[in-house]
mmCIF file of C-alpha atoms in Angstrom:
data_model
loop_
_atom_site.group_PDB
_atom_site.id
_atom_site.type_symbol
_atom_site.label_atom_id
_atom_site.label_comp_id
_atom_site.label_asym_id
_atom_site.label_seq_id
_atom_site.Cartn_x
_atom_site.Cartn_y
_atom_site.Cartn_z
ATOM 1 C CA UNK A 279 -3.786 11.264 10.708
ATOM 2 C CA UNK A 280 -0.798 9.262 9.579
ATOM 3 C CA UNK A 281 1.522 11.212 7.334
ATOM 4 C CA UNK A 282 3.870 9.516 4.901
ATOM 5 C CA UNK A 283 6.267 10.295 2.095
ATOM 6 C CA UNK A 284 4.387 8.666 -0.753
ATOM 7 C CA UNK A 285 7.344 8.024 -3.028
ATOM 8 C CA UNK A 286 9.395 6.534 -0.199
ATOM 9 C CA UNK A 287 6.533 4.394 1.068
ATOM 10 C CA UNK A 288 5.771 2.994 -2.363
ATOM 11 C CA UNK A 289 9.284 1.594 -2.594
ATOM 12 C CA UNK A 290 8.423 -0.648 0.313
ATOM 13 C CA UNK A 291 5.028 -1.910 -0.827
ATOM 14 C CA UNK A 292 4.718 -1.681 -4.603
ATOM 15 C CA UNK A 293 6.666 -4.873 -5.291
ATOM 16 C CA UNK A 294 4.110 -7.445 -6.409
ATOM 17 C CA UNK A 295 5.843 -10.339 -4.691
ATOM 18 C CA UNK A 296 5.100 -8.950 -1.226
ATOM 19 C CA UNK A 297 1.481 -7.941 -1.791
ATOM 20 C CA UNK A 298 0.088 -11.189 -0.396
ATOM 21 C CA UNK A 299 2.036 -10.845 2.832
ATOM 22 C CA UNK A 300 1.046 -7.199 3.176
ATOM 23 C CA UNK A 301 -2.668 -8.040 2.919
ATOM 24 C CA UNK A 302 -2.924 -11.698 3.988
ATOM 25 C CA UNK A 303 -5.139 -13.974 1.935
ATOM 26 C CA UNK A 304 -7.806 -15.898 3.818
ATOM 27 C CA UNK A 305 -10.082 -18.699 2.701
ATOM 28 C CA UNK A 306 -13.683 -17.805 2.006
ATOM 29 C CA UNK A 307 -16.406 -19.494 4.017
ATOM 30 C CA UNK A 308 -17.620 -21.356 0.913
ATOM 31 C CA UNK A 309 -15.710 -24.623 1.117
ATOM 32 C CA UNK A 310 -16.672 -25.875 -2.344
ATOM 33 C CA UNK A 311 -15.731 -22.700 -4.217
ATOM 34 C CA UNK A 312 -13.089 -20.869 -2.244
ATOM 35 C CA UNK A 313 -11.981 -17.387 -3.274
ATOM 36 C CA UNK A 314 -9.269 -15.727 -1.182
ATOM 37 C CA UNK A 315 -10.400 -12.846 0.995
ATOM 38 C CA UNK A 316 -8.697 -9.761 2.390
ATOM 39 C CA UNK A 317 -9.613 -7.246 5.058
ATOM 40 C CA UNK A 318 -11.339 -4.068 3.879
ATOM 41 C CA UNK A 319 -9.171 -1.558 5.713
ATOM 42 C CA UNK A 320 -10.410 -0.159 9.005
ATOM 43 C CA UNK A 321 -13.852 -1.765 8.533
ATOM 44 C CA UNK A 322 -12.510 -5.198 9.435
ATOM 45 C CA UNK A 323 -14.823 -6.760 6.842
ATOM 46 C CA UNK A 324 -13.479 -9.802 4.992
ATOM 47 C CA UNK A 325 -14.177 -9.519 1.275
ATOM 48 C CA UNK A 326 -13.296 -11.583 -1.779
ATOM 49 C CA UNK A 327 -10.371 -10.411 -3.893
ATOM 50 C CA UNK A 328 -12.757 -10.398 -6.866
ATOM 51 C CA UNK A 329 -15.672 -7.965 -6.730
ATOM 52 C CA UNK A 330 -18.633 -7.923 -9.094
ATOM 53 C CA UNK A 331 -19.020 -4.664 -11.005
ATOM 54 C CA UNK A 332 -22.486 -3.176 -11.285
ATOM 55 C CA UNK A 333 -21.991 -1.167 -14.482
ATOM 56 C CA UNK A 334 -21.483 -4.007 -16.945
ATOM 57 C CA UNK A 335 -24.003 -6.411 -15.460
ATOM 58 C CA UNK A 336 -26.703 -3.799 -16.050
ATOM 59 C CA UNK A 337 -25.794 -3.135 -19.691
ATOM 60 C CA UNK A 338 -28.455 -3.360 -22.393
ATOM 61 C CA UNK A 339 -26.783 -6.383 -23.975
ATOM 62 C CA UNK A 340 -27.372 -8.397 -20.795
ATOM 63 C CA UNK A 341 -30.872 -9.794 -20.302
ATOM 64 C CA UNK A 342 -32.500 -9.647 -16.880
ATOM 65 C CA UNK A 343 -32.217 -13.422 -16.568
ATOM 66 C CA UNK A 344 -28.510 -13.509 -17.438
ATOM 67 C CA UNK A 345 -27.726 -10.574 -15.138
ATOM 68 C CA UNK A 346 -29.362 -12.319 -12.198
ATOM 69 C CA UNK A 347 -27.604 -15.561 -13.121
ATOM 70 C CA UNK A 348 -24.214 -13.807 -13.223
ATOM 71 C CA UNK A 349 -24.737 -12.181 -9.819
ATOM 72 C CA UNK A 350 -26.034 -15.296 -8.082
ATOM 73 C CA UNK A 351 -23.427 -17.586 -9.631
ATOM 74 C CA UNK A 352 -20.676 -15.209 -8.523
ATOM 75 C CA UNK A 353 -22.016 -15.256 -4.962
ATOM 76 C CA UNK A 354 -22.404 -19.043 -4.996
ATOM 77 C CA UNK A 355 -18.776 -19.290 -6.087
ATOM 78 C CA UNK A 356 -17.442 -17.106 -3.258
ATOM 79 C CA UNK A 357 -17.685 -13.484 -4.505
ATOM 80 C CA UNK A 358 -19.072 -11.391 -1.639
ATOM 81 C CA UNK A 359 -18.396 -7.793 -2.727
ATOM 82 C CA UNK A 360 -21.054 -6.130 -4.884
ATOM 83 C CA UNK A 361 -20.260 -2.837 -6.631
ATOM 84 C CA UNK A 362 -22.966 -0.489 -7.905
ATOM 85 C CA UNK A 363 -23.863 3.188 -8.338
ATOM 86 C CA UNK A 364 -26.885 5.468 -8.567
ATOM 87 C CA UNK A 365 -25.713 6.560 -12.033
ATOM 88 C CA UNK A 366 -25.205 3.109 -13.571
ATOM 89 C CA UNK A 367 -27.302 2.294 -16.633
ATOM 90 C CA UNK A 368 -30.072 4.732 -15.654
ATOM 91 C CA UNK A 369 -30.832 2.648 -12.582
ATOM 92 C CA UNK A 370 -31.052 -0.747 -14.266
ATOM 93 C CA UNK A 371 -27.890 -1.981 -12.544
ATOM 94 C CA UNK A 372 -29.234 -1.353 -9.042
ATOM 95 C CA UNK A 373 -32.679 -2.721 -9.915
ATOM 96 C CA UNK A 374 -31.282 -5.982 -11.281
ATOM 97 C CA UNK A 375 -28.887 -6.400 -8.399
ATOM 98 C CA UNK A 376 -31.747 -5.876 -5.963
ATOM 99 C CA UNK A 377 -33.689 -8.656 -7.678
ATOM 100 C CA UNK A 378 -30.657 -10.961 -7.622
ATOM 101 C CA UNK A 379 -30.105 -10.374 -3.911
ATOM 102 C CA UNK A 380 -33.518 -11.725 -2.936
ATOM 103 C CA UNK A 381 -34.007 -15.241 -1.547
ATOM 104 C CA UNK A 382 -31.221 -14.968 1.028
ATOM 105 C CA UNK A 383 -28.465 -13.653 -1.235
ATOM 106 C CA UNK A 384 -28.422 -10.199 0.379
ATOM 107 C CA UNK A 385 -27.102 -11.641 3.622
ATOM 108 C CA UNK A 386 -24.118 -13.175 1.833
ATOM 109 C CA UNK A 387 -22.576 -9.979 0.483
ATOM 110 C CA UNK A 388 -21.202 -6.552 1.277
ATOM 111 C CA UNK A 389 -23.309 -4.256 -0.895
ATOM 112 C CA UNK A 390 -22.015 -0.884 -2.037
ATOM 113 C CA UNK A 391 -23.484 1.958 -4.040
ATOM 114 C CA UNK A 392 -22.079 5.303 -5.096
ATOM 115 C CA UNK A 393 -23.607 8.779 -5.265
ATOM 116 C CA UNK A 394 -22.771 11.542 -7.731
ATOM 117 C CA UNK A 395 -24.218 14.199 -5.396
ATOM 118 C CA UNK A 396 -22.290 17.328 -4.520
ATOM 119 C CA UNK A 397 -24.969 18.801 -2.232
ATOM 120 C CA UNK A 398 -26.854 17.299 0.681
ATOM 121 C CA UNK A 399 -30.196 17.649 -1.100
ATOM 122 C CA UNK A 400 -28.895 15.779 -4.119
ATOM 123 C CA UNK A 401 -27.418 13.100 -1.875
ATOM 124 C CA UNK A 402 -30.745 12.569 -0.102
ATOM 125 C CA UNK A 403 -32.595 12.141 -3.395
ATOM 126 C CA UNK A 404 -29.999 9.860 -4.948
ATOM 127 C CA UNK A 405 -29.725 7.630 -1.898
ATOM 128 C CA UNK A 406 -33.505 7.332 -1.625
ATOM 129 C CA UNK A 407 -33.670 6.394 -5.302
ATOM 130 C CA UNK A 408 -30.905 3.807 -4.946
ATOM 131 C CA UNK A 409 -32.545 2.143 -1.963
ATOM 132 C CA UNK A 410 -35.882 2.059 -3.788
ATOM 133 C CA UNK A 411 -34.255 0.345 -6.771
ATOM 134 C CA UNK A 412 -32.594 -2.236 -4.525
ATOM 135 C CA UNK A 413 -35.876 -2.636 -2.568
ATOM 136 C CA UNK A 414 -33.809 -2.339 0.612
ATOM 137 C CA UNK A 415 -33.668 0.022 3.573
ATOM 138 C CA UNK A 416 -29.884 -0.019 3.839
ATOM 139 C CA UNK A 417 -26.636 -0.843 2.052
ATOM 140 C CA UNK A 418 -23.260 -1.608 3.601
ATOM 141 C CA UNK A 419 -21.031 0.968 1.939
ATOM 142 C CA UNK A 420 -21.766 4.372 0.401
ATOM 143 C CA UNK A 421 -19.097 6.118 -1.639
ATOM 144 C CA UNK A 422 -19.009 9.650 -3.059
ATOM 145 C CA UNK A 423 -18.425 8.950 -6.735
ATOM 146 C CA UNK A 424 -16.075 10.350 -9.408
ATOM 147 C CA UNK A 425 -14.119 12.819 -7.291
ATOM 148 C CA UNK A 426 -11.886 15.157 -9.325
ATOM 149 C CA UNK A 427 -10.442 18.629 -8.741
ATOM 150 C CA UNK A 428 -11.715 20.014 -12.038
ATOM 151 C CA UNK A 429 -15.269 20.302 -10.708
ATOM 152 C CA UNK A 430 -14.366 21.455 -7.213
ATOM 153 C CA UNK A 431 -15.415 18.046 -5.936
ATOM 154 C CA UNK A 432 -13.083 17.886 -2.960
ATOM 155 C CA UNK A 433 -14.238 21.280 -1.704
ATOM 156 C CA UNK A 434 -17.863 20.236 -2.149
ATOM 157 C CA UNK A 435 -17.451 17.050 -0.131
ATOM 158 C CA UNK A 436 -15.608 18.767 2.700
ATOM 159 C CA UNK A 437 -17.403 22.135 2.760
ATOM 160 C CA UNK A 438 -21.029 21.499 1.786
ATOM 161 C CA UNK A 439 -22.091 19.313 4.716
ATOM 162 C CA UNK A 440 -21.870 16.005 2.863
ATOM 163 C CA UNK A 441 -19.593 14.305 5.375
ATOM 164 C CA UNK A 442 -21.838 15.327 8.257
ATOM 165 C CA UNK A 443 -24.869 14.078 6.322
ATOM 166 C CA UNK A 444 -23.149 10.756 5.609
ATOM 167 C CA UNK A 445 -22.252 10.307 9.261
ATOM 168 C CA UNK A 446 -25.862 10.978 10.237
ATOM 169 C CA UNK A 447 -27.030 8.322 7.776
ATOM 170 C CA UNK A 448 -24.489 5.907 9.183
ATOM 171 C CA UNK A 449 -25.691 6.543 12.727
ATOM 172 C CA UNK A 450 -29.224 5.707 11.573
ATOM 173 C CA UNK A 451 -28.098 2.415 10.034
ATOM 174 C CA UNK A 452 -28.656 3.411 6.406
ATOM 175 C CA UNK A 453 -25.097 2.313 5.661
ATOM 176 C CA UNK A 454 -22.111 1.211 7.738
ATOM 177 C CA UNK A 455 -19.147 2.645 5.881
ATOM 178 C CA UNK A 456 -18.227 5.812 3.979
ATOM 179 C CA UNK A 457 -15.769 6.111 1.101
ATOM 180 C CA UNK A 458 -15.059 7.841 -2.199
ATOM 181 C CA UNK A 459 -14.054 6.996 -5.753
ATOM 182 C CA UNK A 460 -12.454 8.655 -8.737
ATOM 183 C CA UNK A 461 -11.284 7.822 -12.242
ATOM 184 C CA UNK A 462 -9.357 10.767 -13.589
ATOM 185 C CA UNK A 463 -7.284 12.700 -11.073
ATOM 186 C CA UNK A 464 -4.999 11.046 -8.505
ATOM 187 C CA UNK A 465 -4.284 14.480 -7.005
ATOM 188 C CA UNK A 466 -7.933 14.734 -5.992
ATOM 189 C CA UNK A 467 -7.637 11.426 -4.129
ATOM 190 C CA UNK A 468 -4.527 12.641 -2.355
ATOM 191 C CA UNK A 469 -6.353 15.817 -1.329
ATOM 192 C CA UNK A 470 -9.377 13.845 -0.101
ATOM 193 C CA UNK A 471 -7.136 11.772 2.173
ATOM 194 C CA UNK A 472 -4.767 14.498 3.334
ATOM 195 C CA UNK A 473 -7.575 16.846 4.393
ATOM 196 C CA UNK A 474 -7.999 14.425 7.247
ATOM 197 C CA UNK A 475 -11.337 12.629 7.206
ATOM 198 C CA UNK A 476 -10.882 8.939 8.174
ATOM 199 C CA UNK A 477 -12.382 7.368 5.073
ATOM 200 C CA UNK A 478 -13.293 3.708 5.312
ATOM 201 C CA UNK A 479 -12.680 2.984 1.633
ATOM 202 C CA UNK A 480 -11.372 4.422 -1.625
ATOM 203 C CA UNK A 481 -11.926 3.094 -5.145
ATOM 204 C CA UNK A 482 -9.484 3.835 -7.960
ATOM 205 C CA UNK A 483 -8.216 2.598 -11.349
ATOM 206 C CA UNK A 484 -5.199 0.320 -11.016
ATOM 207 C CA UNK A 485 -3.642 -1.069 -14.164
ATOM 208 C CA UNK A 486 -0.407 -1.162 -16.108
ATOM 209 C CA UNK A 487 -1.339 2.015 -17.964
ATOM 210 C CA UNK A 488 -1.767 3.988 -14.760
ATOM 211 C CA UNK A 489 1.638 2.746 -13.573
ATOM 212 C CA UNK A 490 3.485 4.976 -16.046
ATOM 213 C CA UNK A 491 1.611 8.222 -15.367
ATOM 214 C CA UNK A 492 3.433 11.220 -13.939
ATOM 215 C CA UNK A 493 0.892 11.243 -11.105
ATOM 216 C CA UNK A 494 -0.254 7.666 -10.596
ATOM 217 C CA UNK A 495 -2.997 6.036 -8.557
ATOM 218 C CA UNK A 496 -0.715 3.067 -7.914
ATOM 219 C CA UNK A 497 2.441 4.983 -7.018
ATOM 220 C CA UNK A 498 0.949 8.053 -5.311
ATOM 221 C CA UNK A 499 -2.528 7.256 -3.946
ATOM 222 C CA UNK A 500 -2.361 3.562 -3.088
ATOM 223 C CA UNK A 501 0.505 3.887 -0.565
ATOM 224 C CA UNK A 502 -1.204 6.831 1.138
ATOM 225 C CA UNK A 503 -4.455 4.896 1.446
ATOM 226 C CA UNK A 504 -2.721 1.834 2.839
ATOM 227 C CA UNK A 505 -0.769 3.948 5.355
ATOM 228 C CA UNK A 506 -4.054 5.377 6.622
ATOM 229 C CA UNK A 507 -5.777 1.972 6.844
ATOM 230 C CA UNK A 508 -8.291 2.829 4.127
ATOM 231 C CA UNK A 509 -9.722 -0.194 2.345
ATOM 232 C CA UNK A 510 -8.655 -0.018 -1.304
ATOM 233 C CA UNK A 511 -11.054 -1.144 -4.027
ATOM 234 C CA UNK A 512 -9.288 -1.509 -7.355
ATOM 235 C CA UNK A 513 -11.113 -1.052 -10.651
ATOM 236 C CA UNK A 514 -10.507 -0.791 -14.404
ATOM 237 C CA UNK A 515 -7.835 -3.479 -14.417
ATOM 238 C CA UNK A 516 -8.728 -3.947 -18.101
ATOM 239 C CA UNK A 517 -9.124 -0.218 -18.788
ATOM 240 C CA UNK A 518 -12.814 -0.667 -19.746
ATOM 241 C CA UNK A 519 -11.723 -3.194 -22.380
ATOM 242 C CA UNK A 520 -8.818 -1.198 -23.749
ATOM 243 C CA UNK A 521 -6.064 -3.344 -22.262
ATOM 244 C CA UNK A 522 -7.259 -6.537 -23.908
ATOM 245 C CA UNK A 523 -7.957 -4.749 -27.181
ATOM 246 C CA UNK A 524 -4.501 -3.168 -27.190
ATOM 247 C CA UNK A 525 -2.686 -6.496 -27.418
ATOM 248 C CA UNK A 526 -0.362 -5.412 -24.596
ATOM 249 C CA UNK A 527 -1.837 -7.906 -22.129
ATOM 250 C CA UNK A 528 -4.914 -10.074 -21.745
ATOM 251 C CA UNK A 529 -7.794 -9.081 -19.470
ATOM 252 C CA UNK A 530 -6.874 -11.898 -17.081
ATOM 253 C CA UNK A 531 -3.273 -10.691 -16.923
ATOM 254 C CA UNK A 532 -4.540 -7.218 -16.114
ATOM 255 C CA UNK A 533 -6.825 -8.549 -13.389
ATOM 256 C CA UNK A 534 -4.003 -10.577 -11.850
ATOM 257 C CA UNK A 535 -1.739 -7.510 -11.922
ATOM 258 C CA UNK A 536 -4.276 -5.442 -9.986
ATOM 259 C CA UNK A 537 -5.065 -8.234 -7.516
ATOM 260 C CA UNK A 538 -1.347 -8.543 -6.787
ATOM 261 C CA UNK A 539 -1.245 -4.994 -5.430
ATOM 262 C CA UNK A 540 -2.018 -4.259 -1.746
ATOM 263 C CA UNK A 541 -5.748 -3.860 -2.405
ATOM 264 C CA UNK A 542 -8.712 -5.389 -0.620
ATOM 265 C CA UNK A 543 -10.572 -6.331 -3.801
ATOM 266 C CA UNK A 544 -10.636 -5.625 -7.522
ATOM 267 C CA UNK A 545 -14.022 -4.889 -9.072
ATOM 268 C CA UNK A 546 -14.418 -6.440 -12.499
ATOM 269 C CA UNK A 547 -17.121 -5.762 -15.062
ATOM 270 C CA UNK A 548 -18.646 -9.077 -16.171
ATOM 271 C CA UNK A 549 -21.428 -9.032 -18.748
ATOM 272 C CA UNK A 550 -21.433 -12.738 -19.645
ATOM 273 C CA UNK A 551 -21.202 -16.073 -17.905
ATOM 274 C CA UNK A 552 -18.052 -16.830 -19.911
ATOM 275 C CA UNK A 553 -16.207 -13.795 -18.525
ATOM 276 C CA UNK A 554 -17.476 -14.567 -15.025
ATOM 277 C CA UNK A 555 -16.139 -18.119 -15.213
ATOM 278 C CA UNK A 556 -12.734 -16.915 -16.446
ATOM 279 C CA UNK A 557 -12.456 -14.407 -13.614
ATOM 280 C CA UNK A 558 -13.619 -16.924 -11.031
ATOM 281 C CA UNK A 559 -10.951 -19.362 -12.175
ATOM 282 C CA UNK A 560 -8.242 -16.731 -11.766
ATOM 283 C CA UNK A 561 -9.508 -15.676 -8.339
ATOM 284 C CA UNK A 562 -9.918 -19.189 -6.992
ATOM 285 C CA UNK A 563 -6.372 -20.146 -7.986
ATOM 286 C CA UNK A 564 -4.833 -16.720 -7.443
ATOM 287 C CA UNK A 565 -1.068 -16.394 -7.100
ATOM 288 C CA UNK A 566 0.445 -12.886 -6.810
ATOM 289 C CA UNK A 567 2.810 -11.773 -9.536
ATOM 290 C CA UNK A 568 6.472 -12.034 -8.709
ATOM 291 C CA UNK A 569 8.625 -8.916 -8.916
ATOM 292 C CA UNK A 570 10.024 -10.216 -12.199
ATOM 293 C CA UNK A 571 6.562 -10.750 -13.650
ATOM 294 C CA UNK A 572 5.537 -7.273 -12.541
ATOM 295 C CA UNK A 573 8.552 -5.722 -14.258
ATOM 296 C CA UNK A 574 7.896 -7.639 -17.454
ATOM 297 C CA UNK A 575 4.259 -6.490 -17.579
ATOM 298 C CA UNK A 576 5.006 -2.850 -16.892
ATOM 299 C CA UNK A 577 7.809 -2.905 -19.477
ATOM 300 C CA UNK A 578 5.255 -4.014 -22.078
ATOM 301 C CA UNK A 579 3.086 -0.993 -21.365
ATOM 302 C CA UNK A 580 5.775 1.699 -21.230
ATOM 303 C CA UNK A 581 4.729 4.692 -23.323
ATOM 304 C CA UNK A 582 1.315 3.163 -24.017
ATOM 305 C CA UNK A 583 -0.798 4.487 -21.165
ATOM 306 C CA UNK A 584 -3.223 6.267 -23.473
ATOM 307 C CA UNK A 585 -3.933 3.006 -25.306
ATOM 308 C CA UNK A 586 -5.039 1.437 -22.021
ATOM 309 C CA UNK A 587 -6.756 4.278 -20.179
ATOM 310 C CA UNK A 588 -9.414 6.439 -21.779
ATOM 311 C CA UNK A 589 -10.166 8.624 -18.766
ATOM 312 C CA UNK A 590 -8.746 12.166 -18.690
ATOM 313 C CA UNK A 591 -5.822 13.112 -16.463
ATOM 314 C CA UNK A 592 -4.697 16.514 -15.229
ATOM 315 C CA UNK A 593 -1.161 15.498 -16.115
ATOM 316 C CA UNK A 594 0.093 12.775 -18.385
ATOM 317 C CA UNK A 595 3.385 10.955 -18.317
#
C-alpha cells in the first residue's frame, strides 16, 4: 500500500485552483445537458461531479411523485451517481429510488447503497432488504456506513469477516465495488485506509467547517485516499443545511467548494425540484474555485465549525 505523509501531501493537492487538473473533468455522454465527470478512483467508472443523495429525496415532505420526478430529471440532465442507504427513511429512500430507476433508468446510473451492519449476519439481512426495496438483484457499489472508532467499527470491519463476505458478494455479482463512509471521526477513516485493504471508495463530509478542525477530513483523510487511488465521494457540503442557515456561505457556494476539491463526486441532498435545478445549473457550468476564492471562503468560516457541522468529533479545533 502507498504510504504518504498526509500533511506534506495536502500541501500539494489542497489548493482549489489545481483540483480540476488533478482529477480531469470530462463531458458527460448527454449532449443536451452536460455535467462534467471524473473517474471514481481505481474503479475506472466515470461519474458526474454532482451525485443525488438518497436521504433527502426519501423524506416525508417529498411525495412519491416528486421524488421520482427529482431522480429522473437529475438523470436526464446528466447526473449518473445515485446515493442511498439501508437506513435511510426507514427504507422509503431505497423503495422510491427503485421505482424511479425503472423504464431504462437503472442502466444509466451507478447505484450505491450503504449498510450499517457490523456482523456478517446483519450484513446479509440488510443487503437482502435493500435489494428487495430496489426490486433489483444487484447494485454497483456497497459501502460500510458510518465508520467511527467510538463503536469499535474499524475492528469490526477488519476482524469480523465483513471484508471476506463483501468480496464473496462481489465475486457473485451482487455488487462491483466496496467502500466505506463516516461522518464523525476522520481518525477512523485514516485507520480504515492504513490497515491496508484496497478500498474502491470512501465517502466523507467535506465543507468549510471541516477545514478548520484539528483532525480534518479534507486535510488528513482526503490526501491519503487520493494517494491510494480510492474514489472519494464528498458529502455534507451544506452541513445538512447548517451552512446556508449560518449566513457564512450559501448552499451553492458550499457545493462549489466541495466540488473544487480532488473528489470524484459530491452527493447533495435535494428534496425539491427548485434545489435540483439550482444544483444542476452549478454542476453544468462548474468552474473550480481559485486559490484566492478558497482562502476567502475558509477565512469566513474560521472559528465557526460548530455552526456548520452538527456531527460529533473526537477532537475539535
